[in-house]
Coordinates of C-alpha atoms and ligand atoms in Angstrom, one line a residue:
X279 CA 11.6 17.9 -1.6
X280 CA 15.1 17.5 -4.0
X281 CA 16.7 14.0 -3.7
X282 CA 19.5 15.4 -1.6
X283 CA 17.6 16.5 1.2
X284 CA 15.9 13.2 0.9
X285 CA 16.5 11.3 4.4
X286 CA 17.3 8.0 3.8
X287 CA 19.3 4.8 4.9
X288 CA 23.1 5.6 5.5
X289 CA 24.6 2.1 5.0
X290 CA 24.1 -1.2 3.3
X291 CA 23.6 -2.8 6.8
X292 CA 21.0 -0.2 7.7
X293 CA 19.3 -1.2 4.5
X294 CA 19.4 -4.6 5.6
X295 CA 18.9 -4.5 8.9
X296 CA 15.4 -2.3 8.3
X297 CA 14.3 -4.3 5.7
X298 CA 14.8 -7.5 8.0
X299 CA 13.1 -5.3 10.4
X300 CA 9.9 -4.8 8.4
X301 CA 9.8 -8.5 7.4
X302 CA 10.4 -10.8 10.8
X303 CA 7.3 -10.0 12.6
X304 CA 4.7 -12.2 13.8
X305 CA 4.6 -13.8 10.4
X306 CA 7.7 -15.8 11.6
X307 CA 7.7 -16.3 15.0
X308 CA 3.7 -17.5 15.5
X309 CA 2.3 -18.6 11.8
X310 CA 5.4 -19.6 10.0
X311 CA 6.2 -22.8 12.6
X312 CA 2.7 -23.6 12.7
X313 CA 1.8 -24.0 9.4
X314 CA 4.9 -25.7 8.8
X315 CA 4.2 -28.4 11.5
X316 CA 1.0 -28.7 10.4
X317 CA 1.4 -28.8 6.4
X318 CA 4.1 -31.5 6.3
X319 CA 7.3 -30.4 7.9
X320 CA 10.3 -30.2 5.9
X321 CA 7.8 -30.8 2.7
X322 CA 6.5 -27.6 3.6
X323 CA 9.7 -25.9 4.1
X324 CA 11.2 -27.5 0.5
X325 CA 8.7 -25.6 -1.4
X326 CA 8.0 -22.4 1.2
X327 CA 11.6 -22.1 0.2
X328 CA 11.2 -22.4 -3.3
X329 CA 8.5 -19.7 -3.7
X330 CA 11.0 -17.4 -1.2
X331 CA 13.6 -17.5 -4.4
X332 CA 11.5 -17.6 -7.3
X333 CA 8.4 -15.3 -6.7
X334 CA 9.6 -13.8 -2.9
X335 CA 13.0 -12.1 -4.1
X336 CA 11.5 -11.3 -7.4
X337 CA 8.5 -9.3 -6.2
X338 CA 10.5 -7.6 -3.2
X339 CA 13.2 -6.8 -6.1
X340 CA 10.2 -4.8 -8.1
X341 CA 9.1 -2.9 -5.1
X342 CA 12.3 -1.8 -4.3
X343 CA 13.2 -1.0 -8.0
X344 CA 9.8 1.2 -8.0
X345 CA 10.4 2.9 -4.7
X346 CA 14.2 3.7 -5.7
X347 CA 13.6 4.9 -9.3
X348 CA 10.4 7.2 -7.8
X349 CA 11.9 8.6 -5.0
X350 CA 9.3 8.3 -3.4
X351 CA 5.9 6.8 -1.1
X352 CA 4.2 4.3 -2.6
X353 CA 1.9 6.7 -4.2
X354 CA 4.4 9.4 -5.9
X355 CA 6.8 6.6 -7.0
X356 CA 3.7 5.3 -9.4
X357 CA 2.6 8.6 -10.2
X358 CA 6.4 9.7 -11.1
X359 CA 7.1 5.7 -13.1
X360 CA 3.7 6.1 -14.6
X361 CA 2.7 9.6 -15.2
X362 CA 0.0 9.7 -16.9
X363 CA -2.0 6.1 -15.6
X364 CA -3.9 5.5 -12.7
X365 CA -1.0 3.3 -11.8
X366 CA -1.2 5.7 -8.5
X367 CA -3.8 4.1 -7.6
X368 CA -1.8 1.0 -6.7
X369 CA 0.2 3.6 -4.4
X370 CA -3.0 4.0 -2.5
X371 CA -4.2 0.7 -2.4
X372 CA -0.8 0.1 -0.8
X373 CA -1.4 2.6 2.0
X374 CA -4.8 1.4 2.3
X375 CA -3.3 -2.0 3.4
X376 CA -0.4 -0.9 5.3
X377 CA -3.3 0.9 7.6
X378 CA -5.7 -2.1 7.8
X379 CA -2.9 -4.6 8.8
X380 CA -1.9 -1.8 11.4
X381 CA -5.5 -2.0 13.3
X382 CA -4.9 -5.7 14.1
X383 CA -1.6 -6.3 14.1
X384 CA -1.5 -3.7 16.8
X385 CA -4.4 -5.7 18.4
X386 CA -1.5 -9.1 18.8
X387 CA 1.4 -6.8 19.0
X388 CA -0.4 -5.4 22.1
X389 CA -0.7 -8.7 23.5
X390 CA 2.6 -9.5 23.5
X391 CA 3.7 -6.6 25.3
X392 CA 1.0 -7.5 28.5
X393 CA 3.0 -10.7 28.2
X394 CA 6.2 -9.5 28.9
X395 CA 4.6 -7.7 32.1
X396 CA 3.4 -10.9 32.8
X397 CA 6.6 -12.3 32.8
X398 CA 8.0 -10.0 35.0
X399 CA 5.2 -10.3 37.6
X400 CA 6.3 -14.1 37.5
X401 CA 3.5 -15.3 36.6
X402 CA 4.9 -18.0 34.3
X403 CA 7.2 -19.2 37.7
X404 CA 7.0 -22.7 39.3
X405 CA 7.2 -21.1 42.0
X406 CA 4.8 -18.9 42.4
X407 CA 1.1 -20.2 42.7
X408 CA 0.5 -21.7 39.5
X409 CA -2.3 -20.1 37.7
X410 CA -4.2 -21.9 34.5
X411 CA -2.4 -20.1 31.6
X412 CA -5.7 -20.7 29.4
X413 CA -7.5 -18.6 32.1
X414 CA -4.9 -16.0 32.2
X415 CA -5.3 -15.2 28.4
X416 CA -9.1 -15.6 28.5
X417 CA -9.4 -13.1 31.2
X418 CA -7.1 -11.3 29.7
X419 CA -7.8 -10.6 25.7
X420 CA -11.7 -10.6 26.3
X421 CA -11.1 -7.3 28.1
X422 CA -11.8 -3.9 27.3
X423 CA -9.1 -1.4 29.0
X424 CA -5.9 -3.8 29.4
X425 CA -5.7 -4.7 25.5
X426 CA -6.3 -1.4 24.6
X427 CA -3.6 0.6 26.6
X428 CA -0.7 -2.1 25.4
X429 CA -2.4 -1.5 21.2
X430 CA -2.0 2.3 22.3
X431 CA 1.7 2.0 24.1
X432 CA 2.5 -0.2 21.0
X433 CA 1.5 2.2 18.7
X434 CA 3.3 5.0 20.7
X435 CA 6.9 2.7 20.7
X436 CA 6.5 2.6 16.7
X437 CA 5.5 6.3 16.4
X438 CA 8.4 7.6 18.7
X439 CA 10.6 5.9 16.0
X440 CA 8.5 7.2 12.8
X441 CA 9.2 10.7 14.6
X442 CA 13.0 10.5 14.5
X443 CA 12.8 10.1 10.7
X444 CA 14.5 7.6 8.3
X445 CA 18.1 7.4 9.1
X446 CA 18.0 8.2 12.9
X447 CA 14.6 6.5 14.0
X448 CA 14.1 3.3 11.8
X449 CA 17.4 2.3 10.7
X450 CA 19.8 3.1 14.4
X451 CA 16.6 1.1 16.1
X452 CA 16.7 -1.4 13.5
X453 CA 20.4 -1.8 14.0
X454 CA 20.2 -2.3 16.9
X455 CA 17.2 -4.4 17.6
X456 CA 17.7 -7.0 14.7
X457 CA 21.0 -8.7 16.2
X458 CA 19.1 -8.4 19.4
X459 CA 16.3 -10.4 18.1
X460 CA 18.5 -13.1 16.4
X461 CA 20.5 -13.7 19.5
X462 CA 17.3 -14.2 21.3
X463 CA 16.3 -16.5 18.9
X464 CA 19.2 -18.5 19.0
X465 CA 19.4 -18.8 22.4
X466 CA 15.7 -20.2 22.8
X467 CA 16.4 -22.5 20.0
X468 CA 19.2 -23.9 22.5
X469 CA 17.6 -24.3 25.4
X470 CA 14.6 -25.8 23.8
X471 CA 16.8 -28.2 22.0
X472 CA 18.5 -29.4 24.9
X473 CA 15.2 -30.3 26.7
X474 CA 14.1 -34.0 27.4
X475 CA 12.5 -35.0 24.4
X476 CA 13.1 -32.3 21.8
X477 CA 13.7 -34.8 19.5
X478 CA 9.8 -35.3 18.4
X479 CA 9.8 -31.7 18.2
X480 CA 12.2 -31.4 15.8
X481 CA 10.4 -34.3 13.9
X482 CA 7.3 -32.8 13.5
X483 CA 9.2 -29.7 11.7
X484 CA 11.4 -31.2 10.0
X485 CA 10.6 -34.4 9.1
X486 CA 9.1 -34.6 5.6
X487 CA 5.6 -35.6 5.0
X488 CA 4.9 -35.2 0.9
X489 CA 1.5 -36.4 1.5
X490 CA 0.5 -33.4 3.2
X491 CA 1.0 -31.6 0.3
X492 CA -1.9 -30.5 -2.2
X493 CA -2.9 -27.4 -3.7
X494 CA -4.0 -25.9 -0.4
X495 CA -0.6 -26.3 1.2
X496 CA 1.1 -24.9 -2.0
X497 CA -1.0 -21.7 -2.0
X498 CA -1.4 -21.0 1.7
X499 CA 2.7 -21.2 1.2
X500 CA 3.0 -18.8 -1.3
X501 CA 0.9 -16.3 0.6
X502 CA 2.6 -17.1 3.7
X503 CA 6.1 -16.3 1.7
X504 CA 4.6 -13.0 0.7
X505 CA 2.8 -11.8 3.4
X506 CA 6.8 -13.1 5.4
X507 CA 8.8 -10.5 3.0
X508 CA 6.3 -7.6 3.3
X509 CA 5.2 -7.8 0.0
X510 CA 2.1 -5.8 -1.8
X511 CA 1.7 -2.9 0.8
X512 CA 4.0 -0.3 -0.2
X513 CA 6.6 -0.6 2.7
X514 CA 9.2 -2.2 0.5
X515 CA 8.6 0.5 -2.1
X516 CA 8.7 3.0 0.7
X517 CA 11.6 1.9 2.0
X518 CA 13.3 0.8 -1.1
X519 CA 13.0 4.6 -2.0
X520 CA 15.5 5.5 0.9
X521 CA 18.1 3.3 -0.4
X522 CA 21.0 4.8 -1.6
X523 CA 21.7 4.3 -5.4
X524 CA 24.8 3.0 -4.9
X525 CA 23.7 -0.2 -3.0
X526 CA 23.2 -3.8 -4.5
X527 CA 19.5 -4.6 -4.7
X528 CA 19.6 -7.7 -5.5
X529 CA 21.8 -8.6 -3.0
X530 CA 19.9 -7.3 -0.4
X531 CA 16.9 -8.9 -1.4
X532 CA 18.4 -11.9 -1.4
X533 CA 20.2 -11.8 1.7
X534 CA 17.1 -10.7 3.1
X535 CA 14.8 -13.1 2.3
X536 CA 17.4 -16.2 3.2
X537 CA 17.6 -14.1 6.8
X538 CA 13.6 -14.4 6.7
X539 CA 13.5 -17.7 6.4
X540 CA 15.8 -18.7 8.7
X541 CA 14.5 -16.4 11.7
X542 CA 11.3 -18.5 11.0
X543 CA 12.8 -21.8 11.1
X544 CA 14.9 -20.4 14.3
X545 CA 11.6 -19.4 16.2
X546 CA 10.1 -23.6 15.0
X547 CA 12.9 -24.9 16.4
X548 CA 12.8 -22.9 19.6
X549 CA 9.1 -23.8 20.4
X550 CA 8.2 -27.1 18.6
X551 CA 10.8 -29.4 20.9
X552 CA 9.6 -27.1 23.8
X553 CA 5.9 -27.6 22.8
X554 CA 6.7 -31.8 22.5
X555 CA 9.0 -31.9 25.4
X556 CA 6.0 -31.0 27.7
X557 CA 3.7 -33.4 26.0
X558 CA 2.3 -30.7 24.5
X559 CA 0.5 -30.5 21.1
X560 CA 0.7 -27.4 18.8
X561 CA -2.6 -27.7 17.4
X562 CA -3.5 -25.1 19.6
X563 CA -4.0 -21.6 16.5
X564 CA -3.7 -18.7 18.1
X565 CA -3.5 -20.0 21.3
X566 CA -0.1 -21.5 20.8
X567 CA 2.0 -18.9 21.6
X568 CA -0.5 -17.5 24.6
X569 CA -1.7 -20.3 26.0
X570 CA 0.6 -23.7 24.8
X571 CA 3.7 -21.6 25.6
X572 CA 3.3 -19.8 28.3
X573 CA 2.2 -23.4 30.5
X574 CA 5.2 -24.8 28.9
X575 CA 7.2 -21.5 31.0
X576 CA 5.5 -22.4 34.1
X577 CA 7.3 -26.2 34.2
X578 CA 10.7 -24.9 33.0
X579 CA 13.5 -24.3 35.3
X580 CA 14.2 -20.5 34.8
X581 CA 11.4 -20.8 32.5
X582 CA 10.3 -17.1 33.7
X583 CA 13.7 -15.6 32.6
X584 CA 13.4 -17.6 29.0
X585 CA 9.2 -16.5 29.2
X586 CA 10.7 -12.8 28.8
X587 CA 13.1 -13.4 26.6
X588 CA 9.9 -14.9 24.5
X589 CA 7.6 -12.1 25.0
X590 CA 10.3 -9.3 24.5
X591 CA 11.5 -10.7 21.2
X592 CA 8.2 -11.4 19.8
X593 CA 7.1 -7.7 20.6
X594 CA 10.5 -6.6 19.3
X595 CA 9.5 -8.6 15.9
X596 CA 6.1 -7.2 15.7
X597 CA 7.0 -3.5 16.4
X598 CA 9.7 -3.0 14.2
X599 CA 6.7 -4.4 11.5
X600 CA 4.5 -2.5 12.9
X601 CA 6.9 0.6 12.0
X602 CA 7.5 0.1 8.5
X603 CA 3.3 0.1 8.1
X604 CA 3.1 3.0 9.9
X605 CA 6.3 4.6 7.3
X606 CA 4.0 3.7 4.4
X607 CA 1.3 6.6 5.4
X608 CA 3.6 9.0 7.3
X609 CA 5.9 8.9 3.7
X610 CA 2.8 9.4 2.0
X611 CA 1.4 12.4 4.4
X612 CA 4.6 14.1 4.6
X613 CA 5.2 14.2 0.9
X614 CA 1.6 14.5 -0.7
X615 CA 0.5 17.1 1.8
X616 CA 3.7 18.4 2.9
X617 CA 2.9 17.7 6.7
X618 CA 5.6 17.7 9.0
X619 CA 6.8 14.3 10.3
X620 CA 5.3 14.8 14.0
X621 CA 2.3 16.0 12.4
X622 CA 1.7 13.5 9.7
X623 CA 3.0 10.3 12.6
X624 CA 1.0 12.0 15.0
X625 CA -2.5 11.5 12.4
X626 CA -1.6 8.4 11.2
X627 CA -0.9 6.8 14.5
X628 CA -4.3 8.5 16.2
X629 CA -5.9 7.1 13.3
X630 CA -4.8 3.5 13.4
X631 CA -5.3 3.6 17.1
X632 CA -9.1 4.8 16.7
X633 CA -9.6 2.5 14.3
X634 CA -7.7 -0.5 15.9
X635 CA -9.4 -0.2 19.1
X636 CA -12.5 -1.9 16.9
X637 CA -10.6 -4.8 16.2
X638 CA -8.9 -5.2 19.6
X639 CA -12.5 -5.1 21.2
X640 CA -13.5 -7.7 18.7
X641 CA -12.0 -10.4 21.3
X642 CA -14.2 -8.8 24.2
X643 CA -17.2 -6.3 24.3
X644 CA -17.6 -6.4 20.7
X645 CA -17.4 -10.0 20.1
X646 CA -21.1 -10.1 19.0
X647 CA -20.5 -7.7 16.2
X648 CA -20.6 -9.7 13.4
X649 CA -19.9 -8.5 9.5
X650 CA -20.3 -11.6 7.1
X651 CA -20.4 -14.0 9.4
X652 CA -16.7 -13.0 10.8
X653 CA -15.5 -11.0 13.9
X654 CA -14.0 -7.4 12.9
X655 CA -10.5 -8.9 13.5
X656 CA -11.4 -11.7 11.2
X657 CA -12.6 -9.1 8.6
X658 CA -9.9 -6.8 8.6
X659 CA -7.3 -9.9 8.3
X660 CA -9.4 -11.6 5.7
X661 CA -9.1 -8.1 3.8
X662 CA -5.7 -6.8 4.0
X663 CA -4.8 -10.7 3.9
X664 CA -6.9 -12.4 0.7
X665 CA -7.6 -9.4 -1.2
X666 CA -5.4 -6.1 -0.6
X667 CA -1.8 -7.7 -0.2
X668 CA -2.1 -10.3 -3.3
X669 CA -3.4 -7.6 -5.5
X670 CA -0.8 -5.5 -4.3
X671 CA 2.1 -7.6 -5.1
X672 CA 0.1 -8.4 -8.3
X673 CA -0.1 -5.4 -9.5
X674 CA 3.8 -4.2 -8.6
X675 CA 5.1 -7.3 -10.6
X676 CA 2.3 -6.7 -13.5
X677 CA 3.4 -3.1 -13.7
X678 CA 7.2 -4.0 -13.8
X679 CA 6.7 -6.3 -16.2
X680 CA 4.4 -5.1 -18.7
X681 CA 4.0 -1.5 -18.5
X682 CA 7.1 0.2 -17.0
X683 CA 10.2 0.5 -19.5
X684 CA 12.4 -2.5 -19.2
X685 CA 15.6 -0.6 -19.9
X686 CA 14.8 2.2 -16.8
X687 CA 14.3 -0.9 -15.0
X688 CA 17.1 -2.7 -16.2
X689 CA 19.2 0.8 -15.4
X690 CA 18.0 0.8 -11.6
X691 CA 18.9 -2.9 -10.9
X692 CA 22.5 -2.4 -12.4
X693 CA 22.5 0.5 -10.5
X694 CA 22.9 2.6 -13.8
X695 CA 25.0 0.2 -15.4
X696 CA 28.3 -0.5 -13.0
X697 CA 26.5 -3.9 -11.6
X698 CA 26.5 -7.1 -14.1
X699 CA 22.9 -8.5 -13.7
X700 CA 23.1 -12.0 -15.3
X701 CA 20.1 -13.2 -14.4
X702 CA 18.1 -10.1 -15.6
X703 CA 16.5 -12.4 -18.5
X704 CA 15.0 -14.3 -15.3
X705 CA 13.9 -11.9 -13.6
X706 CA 11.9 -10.1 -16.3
X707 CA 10.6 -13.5 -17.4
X708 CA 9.5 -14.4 -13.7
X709 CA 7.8 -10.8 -13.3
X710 CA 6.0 -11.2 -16.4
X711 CA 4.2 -14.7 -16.3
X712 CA 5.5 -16.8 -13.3
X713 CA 4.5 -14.4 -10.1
X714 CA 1.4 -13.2 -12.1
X715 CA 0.0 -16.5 -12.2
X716 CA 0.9 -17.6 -8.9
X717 CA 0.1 -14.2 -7.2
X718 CA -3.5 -14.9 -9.1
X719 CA -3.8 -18.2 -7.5
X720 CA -3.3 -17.1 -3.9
X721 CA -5.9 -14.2 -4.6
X722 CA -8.7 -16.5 -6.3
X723 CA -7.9 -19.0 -3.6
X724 CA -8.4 -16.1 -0.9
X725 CA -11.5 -15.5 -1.8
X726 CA -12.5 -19.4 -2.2
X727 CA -13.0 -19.6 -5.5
X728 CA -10.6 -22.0 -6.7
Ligands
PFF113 N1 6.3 -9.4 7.3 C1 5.5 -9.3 8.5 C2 5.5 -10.6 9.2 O1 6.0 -11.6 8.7 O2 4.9 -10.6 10.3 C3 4.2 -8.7 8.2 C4 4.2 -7.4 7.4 C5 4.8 -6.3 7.8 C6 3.6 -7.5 6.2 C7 4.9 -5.2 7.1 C8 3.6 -6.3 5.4 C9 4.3 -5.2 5.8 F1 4.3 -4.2 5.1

C-alpha cells in the first residue's frame, strides 16, 4: 500500500479527539477515582500527575514517533525502523495484548451497556418498586446469555466503526463522541457537587494524605498512568501511524494526556460527593460503579435520567477503547495479509468474541475454573496488565532510546526539521534511563517480586 493511499486522520482535532478516544475508557471513569480515594487523595494525584508528564507523554511520544516514521501496524513499523532485528516481535507482542485486553474489557464494557437498559426500564427510579441494586448485579453478571449478547453487541458497535476505516469510522465517531462524553461528565460532576454533603466527597479525593504514600502507591500509579494513556499495546503506534506528518506530536501528546487526567479527576468528582452524600463508602472494587452507584440512582431525584447519562458515557468511554484495540489487529491483518477491512474486522472481532465469551462466563458458569489460583478474567487482566503492557512500553522506550537512530527520531519529532524541539535533550534522556527503570519497577512489581 503507498503512503498516499494510506487512510489516515484528516485533522489535528481528529488526531486528538481519537487519541483521547483510545485513552478515556474505564481506566478513568471506574479505577482512576478509586485508587485515588483510596491511596491518599490529592497525594496520589501530585505524583499520578507527575509520572503523566515525565514517563506518560514521553512513552506515548515514542509510540507515535514509531508508528509515524513506519507507516505502519505495530508489527511493520518495527520491522520497517529495525529491519533486520526481531524488534517485530515487539509489534506482535503489541497485538497480542491489544487482543487479551479485548476479551475482558468487552466482558465490563458489556456490562455497562445492560446498565443503560436498566436505566431505561427505570429500574434505578424512586418510584418504581425499589429493587436491591446488589441483587440486581448479582443476578445479573453471574449469568450466562444476558452478559454475553451485550460483550457481542459491544463488540459489534466497535466493529461497525473499524469497518468504515480510519478517517470516516474512528475519527468522525470520535469527533463526535468525545465532546459528548466531556459534557456528560461535566454535567454529573455538577449535580453531584451540588448534593447535600458533597463536601466529604470532595475531601476524600482531594484532600492530601502523604502518609498513604509508599512504594506500592507509587508503582500501582505509574501503571495506572500507563495503562490511562494506552501505552505498550501498539494502538498508539497504530494510530500514531495515521497521523499526518505535518502535525505537532508533541503537542498532541501533551494535550492529550492533560485531557486524560482531567476526564479522570471529572468522573472522581462526579461520584465521590455522590458516593458520600448518600452515606455511602467507596470501598466497594468493582462493585462501585454497579452496585454503590446505581443505589445511590435509586434515592436521587431524577436520579434515572442522571443513571443513563452514567451508563451511556461510561459505555461511550469503554467503546471508543475498545476500538482502538480492535485497530491494532485489523491494521495488522489488513496490511500483513492484505485482507480486506470487512474481512480482517470481521476475524478479529469473531475471534475476540469467541475468546471473550471465556472471560465473561468467568463471573457465572465458569466461575469454578480456576488457572493459578485466579478466575479467567483475573488471568487475562493479570496478563495483558503485569506482564504484556509494561514490557510493551518497555521495550518502545528501550528501542527509541538505544537502538533506533537518534537523528531519524530527532527528524520525525521536528516534523523533518520545521518544528524547534527544545526539550529533545529531555526526552532522549528520559527514554533512555528514567521510563526504563520505572517501566522495570512496575513489571517486577507485577509479578510480586519486588
Ligand atoms: N486507556 C484505556 C483506559 O484507561 O481504560 C485502556 C486502554 C485502551 C489501554 C486501549 C490500552 C489500549 F490500547
Amino acid at each position: 500500500m503507498n503512503q498516499n493511499s494510506r487512510d489516515g486522520f484528516s485533522s489535528r482535532f481528529g488526531v486528538f479527539a481519537a487519541v483521547i478516544g483510545s485513552a478515556v475508557g474505564l481506566g478513568n471513569i471506574w479505577r482512576f477515582p478509586y485508587m485515588a480515594g483510596e491511596n491518599g487523595g490529592a497525594a496520589f494525584l501530585i505524583i499520578y500527575f507527575a509520572f503523566v508528564l515525565i514517563i506518560g507523554i514521553p512513552a506515548m511520544l515514542s509510540e507515535f514517533i514509531i508508528g509515524r516514521r513506519g507507516q505502519s501496524n505495530s508489527y511493520g513499523s518495527f520491522k520497517k525502523l529495525a529491519p533486520k532485528k526481531p524488534w517485530y516481535l515487539v509489534g506482535l507482542m503489541g497485538i497480542l495484548a491489544a487482543f487479551v485486553i479485548l476479551t475482558f474489557y468487552s466482558t465490563i464494557t458489556g456490562w455497562t451497556l445492560e446498565y443503560v437498559v436498566l436505566a431505561v426500564k427505570d429500574v434505578f427510579s424512586s418510584t418504581t418498586a425499589v429493587q436491591d441494586p446488589k441483587q440486581v448485579f448479582e443476578h445479573f453478571h453471574t449469568q450466562a446469555a444476558r452478559p454475553l449478547i451485550w460483550q457481542l453487541t459491544t463488540m459489534f458497535l466497535a466493529a461497525v466503526v473499524i469497518m468504515f476505516g480510519v478517517r470516516k469510522g474512528i475519527e468522525s465517531s470520535a469527533k463526535v463522541l468525545m465532546p459528548l462524553l466531556f459534557v456528560f461528565l461535566v454535567i454529573l460532576a455538577v449535580k453531584a457537587l451540588t448534593l447535600p454533603g458533597s463536601a466529604e466527597g470532595l475531601k476524600f479525593l482531594f484532600k492530601p494524605d502523604f502518609s498513604k504514600i509508599n512504594s506500592d502507591v507509587l508503582l500501582a500509579a505509574l501503571g495506572q498512568s500507563v495503562f490511562s494513556l494506552s501505552v505498550g499495546m501498539g494502538a498508539l503506534i497504530t494510530y500514531g501511524s495515521y497521523i499526518k506528518k505535518d502535525v505537532n506530536m508533541s503537542r498532541t501528546a501533551f494535550s492529550v494526556s492533560i485531557t486524560d487526567c482531567i476526564m479522570a479527576i471529572l468522573a472522581g468528582m462526579a461520584i465521590f460527593p455522590a458516593v458520600y452524600s448518600f452515606g455511602m463508602y467507596p470501598d466497594q472494587g468493582p462493585g462501585l460503579v454497579f452496585v454503590v452507584l446505581p443505589a445511590i440512582f435509586q434515592q436521587m431525584t431524577g436520579g434515572v435520567y442522571f443513571a443513563l447519562l452514567f451508563f451511556v458515557l461510561v459505555a461511550i468511554a469503554g467503546i471508543t477503547s475498545i476500538i482502538s484495540l480492535l485497530e491494532v489487529i485489523v491494521a495488522y491483518l489488513v496490511e500483513e495479509f492484505k485482507l480486506k477491512r470487512v474481512l480482517a474486522t470481521t476475524v478479529a472481532t469473531t475471534l475476540a468474541c469467541a475468546l471473550g465469551a471465556f472471560t465473561t462466563l468467568s463471573f457465572g458458569p465458569l466461575k469454578h475454573v480456576q488457572i493459578f489460583n485466579k478466575s479467567i478474567f483475573d488471568n487475562s487482566d493479570f496478563f495483558a496488565s503485569n506482564i504484556l503492557l509494561p514490557l510493551g512500553a518497555l521495550f518502545v522506550v528501550v528501542f527509541l532510546g538505544w537502538f533506533y537512530d537518534i537523528r531519524q527520531t530527532k527528524d520525525e519529532l521536528s516534523n523533518q526539521g520545521t518544528l524547534k524541539i527544545r526539550l529533545f535533550p529531555v526526552f532522549m534522556f528520559i527514554i533512555r534511563f528514567i521510563a526504563p527503570i520505572a517501566i522495570l519497577m512496575v513489571f517486577l512489581k507485577g509479578l510480586g517480586v519486588v
